[in-house]
Coordinates of C-alpha atoms in Angstrom, one line a residue:
X97 CA 0.2 -0.1 -0.1
X98 CA 1.3 3.1 -1.2
X99 CA 2.5 5.4 2.0
X100 CA 0.9 9.2 2.0
X101 CA 3.4 12.0 0.2
X102 CA 4.8 13.7 3.5
X103 CA 4.3 17.5 4.7
X104 CA 5.7 20.4 3.4
X105 CA 7.7 22.9 5.2
X106 CA 6.8 26.2 6.8
X107 CA 7.7 29.1 8.4
X108 CA 5.8 28.9 11.6
X109 CA 4.4 31.9 14.2
X110 CA 3.7 31.7 18.5
X111 CA 1.7 32.9 20.8
X112 CA -1.3 34.5 20.6
X113 CA -2.0 32.3 17.2
X114 CA -1.1 29.0 19.4
X115 CA -4.1 26.1 17.5
X116 CA -4.7 24.3 21.1
X117 CA -5.9 19.7 19.4
X118 CA -7.2 16.9 22.6
X119 CA -7.4 13.8 21.6
X120 CA -9.0 11.0 24.3
X121 CA -10.9 8.5 23.6
X122 CA -14.3 8.3 23.0
X123 CA -16.0 5.9 26.2
X124 CA -19.2 5.3 25.6
X125 CA -20.5 8.6 24.2
X126 CA -18.2 10.2 22.2
X127 CA -20.1 13.6 22.2
X128 CA -20.6 14.0 25.7
X129 CA -16.3 13.2 26.1
X130 CA -16.5 15.2 23.3
X131 CA -18.3 18.6 25.0
X132 CA -16.1 17.1 28.3
X133 CA -12.5 17.7 26.5
X134 CA -13.5 21.0 24.8
X135 CA -15.0 22.8 28.4
X136 CA -11.6 21.4 30.2
X137 CA -9.3 23.0 26.8
X138 CA -10.8 25.8 26.6
X139 CA -10.5 25.5 30.9
X140 CA -7.1 26.2 30.5
X141 CA -7.1 28.9 28.2
X142 CA -9.5 31.7 29.8
X143 CA -10.5 30.4 33.4
X144 CA -13.9 29.9 33.3
X145 CA -16.0 28.9 30.2
X146 CA -19.5 28.4 29.0
X147 CA -20.2 25.9 26.2
X148 CA -23.9 26.6 23.6
X149 CA -24.1 25.6 19.8
X150 CA -25.0 27.8 17.4
X151 CA -28.1 27.0 14.8
X152 CA -27.2 25.0 12.8
X153 CA -25.7 22.7 16.1
X154 CA -21.8 24.4 16.3
X155 CA -20.3 24.5 19.7
X156 CA -19.2 28.1 20.5
X157 CA -17.2 29.2 23.4
X158 CA -16.9 33.4 24.0
X159 CA -13.8 34.2 23.7
X160 CA -12.9 31.2 21.6
X161 CA -13.2 29.7 18.5
X162 CA -13.1 26.0 18.8
X163 CA -14.4 22.7 17.4
X164 CA -14.6 19.0 17.8
X165 CA -14.7 16.2 16.4
X166 CA -15.3 11.9 17.2
X167 CA -14.5 9.1 15.6
X168 CA -15.6 4.7 17.3
X169 CA -13.0 5.5 19.6
X170 CA -11.2 9.2 20.0
X171 CA -12.6 11.8 19.8
X172 CA -10.5 15.7 18.9
X173 CA -11.2 19.0 20.0
X174 CA -9.2 22.1 18.8
X175 CA -9.1 26.1 20.7
X176 CA -7.6 29.4 19.5
X177 CA -7.9 32.8 20.9
X178 CA -7.4 34.2 16.9
X179 CA -8.7 33.4 14.0
X180 CA -11.0 30.3 13.3
X181 CA -10.2 26.5 13.5
X182 CA -12.2 23.3 12.3
X183 CA -11.1 19.7 13.1
X184 CA -12.1 15.2 12.0
X185 CA -10.6 12.8 13.0
X186 CA -11.7 8.9 11.4
X187 CA -10.4 6.3 12.6
X188 CA -8.5 3.5 10.5
X189 CA -9.4 0.3 9.9
X190 CA -10.4 -1.6 7.0
X191 CA -13.2 -0.2 4.4
X192 CA -13.5 0.0 0.4
X193 CA -14.2 3.6 0.4
X194 CA -14.2 3.5 -3.3
X195 CA -17.4 4.6 -4.5
X196 CA -17.8 7.6 -1.9
X197 CA -13.6 8.8 -3.4
X198 CA -15.0 8.9 -7.0
X199 CA -18.9 10.4 -6.2
X200 CA -17.2 13.3 -4.7
X201 CA -13.6 13.4 -5.5
X202 CA -12.8 15.3 -8.1
X203 CA -9.9 13.7 -10.8
X204 CA -6.9 14.7 -9.6
X205 CA -7.7 13.8 -6.3
X206 CA -8.6 10.6 -7.2
X207 CA -5.3 10.0 -8.9
X208 CA -2.9 11.2 -5.4
X209 CA -5.6 8.8 -3.4
X210 CA -4.9 5.5 -6.1
X211 CA -7.1 3.8 -4.0
X212 CA -5.2 3.8 -0.6
X213 CA -6.9 4.1 2.3
X214 CA -4.7 7.1 3.5
X215 CA -4.9 9.1 1.4
X216 CA -8.6 9.2 0.9
X217 CA -8.8 9.6 4.6
X218 CA -6.2 12.7 4.2
X219 CA -8.0 14.5 2.1
X220 CA -12.2 13.7 3.5
X221 CA -10.9 14.7 6.7
X222 CA -9.0 18.1 5.7
X223 CA -12.4 18.4 3.2
X224 CA -14.6 18.1 6.8
X225 CA -12.6 20.6 9.0
X226 CA -12.2 22.7 6.5
X227 CA -16.2 23.1 6.5
X228 CA -16.3 23.3 10.4
X229 CA -13.6 26.0 10.1
X230 CA -15.8 27.6 7.0
X231 CA -18.8 26.9 10.0
X232 CA -20.8 25.0 7.4
X233 CA -19.9 21.5 7.3
X234 CA -20.0 19.9 4.5
X235 CA -22.8 22.8 2.9
X236 CA -22.7 24.1 -0.3
X237 CA -20.0 21.5 -1.4
X238 CA -18.4 20.5 0.2
X239 CA -16.5 17.5 0.0
X240 CA -16.4 18.8 -3.8
X241 CA -13.9 21.1 -2.7
X242 CA -11.2 20.1 -3.4
X243 CA -7.9 19.8 -0.9
X244 CA -3.9 20.1 -0.9
X245 CA -3.0 16.9 -1.7
X246 CA 0.2 18.1 1.0
X247 CA 0.2 20.4 4.3
X248 CA -0.4 23.5 2.5
X249 CA -3.3 26.4 1.5
X250 CA -6.7 25.1 0.2
X251 CA -6.8 26.8 -3.8
X252 CA -10.0 27.7 -2.9
X253 CA -9.6 29.3 -0.1
X254 CA -7.5 31.9 0.1
X255 CA -5.6 32.4 3.5
X256 CA -6.8 29.1 4.4
X257 CA -4.4 26.1 5.4
X258 CA -4.9 22.3 6.3
X259 CA -2.9 20.7 8.2
X260 CA -2.5 16.3 9.4
X261 CA -1.7 15.9 13.2
X262 CA 0.4 12.5 13.9
X263 CA -2.2 10.0 15.1
X264 CA -1.2 6.3 15.6
X265 CA -4.1 4.5 14.3
X266 CA -6.5 7.6 13.4
X267 CA -6.1 11.0 10.9
X268 CA -5.9 13.6 11.8
X269 CA -6.8 17.1 10.2
X270 CA -6.7 20.6 11.2
X271 CA -7.8 23.5 9.2
X272 CA -6.8 27.2 10.3
X273 CA -7.8 30.5 8.3
X274 CA -4.1 31.7 8.1
X275 CA -0.3 30.3 7.7
X276 CA 0.2 27.1 10.7
X277 CA 0.9 28.7 13.1
X278 CA 2.4 26.5 16.0
X279 CA -0.1 23.8 17.2
X280 CA 0.4 22.0 20.9
X281 CA -1.0 18.3 20.6
X282 CA -1.4 16.7 23.7
X283 CA -2.5 13.3 23.6
X284 CA -5.7 12.0 27.3
X285 CA -5.0 7.9 27.5
X286 CA -7.9 7.8 29.9
X287 CA -6.8 9.8 33.5
X288 CA -2.6 9.6 31.6
X289 CA -1.2 11.8 29.1
X290 CA 2.0 10.2 27.0
X291 CA 4.7 12.8 27.6
X292 CA 7.1 13.4 24.1
X293 CA 8.4 15.7 22.2
X294 CA 8.1 14.8 18.0
X295 CA 10.8 17.4 15.2
X296 CA 9.2 17.7 12.1
X297 CA 11.0 19.0 9.2
X298 CA 7.1 20.4 8.0
X299 CA 5.8 22.3 11.0
X300 CA 5.4 22.7 15.1
X301 CA 3.5 20.1 16.6
X302 CA 4.2 19.6 20.3
X303 CA 3.5 16.6 21.1
X304 CA 2.3 16.8 25.7
X305 CA 1.7 16.5 29.1
X306 CA 1.1 17.9 32.6

């Protein structure tokens, strides 16, 4: 099976533009777990967050840009103080995605994917993440919006960028309305946190715990 192509290089900024991404096991109620995780993350940034939802069901926390996603096994949340953010996570397990790909992907995406499941999930999660960052999900032909084949700008949306984060057994994409900034990924494993710093040639993704 062909490996997805590596990310391209970026020089990134830090400070208030940092994006925090937290993941955790989904548990019995992935939606409730995601909301609890988002509130925990928001509390580290603004102290006393209040979680509400828009008419479209989008989670909102005053003072932050936030996004949530959940798969069968994982929940993922993102928050930042400036701009907008969207996140999507998908489990990696054997399945036939050829029909979905032929229906929604353009020829360049299909050629790059070449039947590879991980490549499909990289594109699919990117489309979902961009839709969430825009606040409209996959409405208005969101699945047909062409995504960068490697981390980088979304051609049809000036300023928007997509970044994929390293996870074991899952694919996770983050969409931002500006070039990638420092992204801090904290992986929760039940009550424990794995604390590791992984060097990347494309952008600084810091994997950490308390």
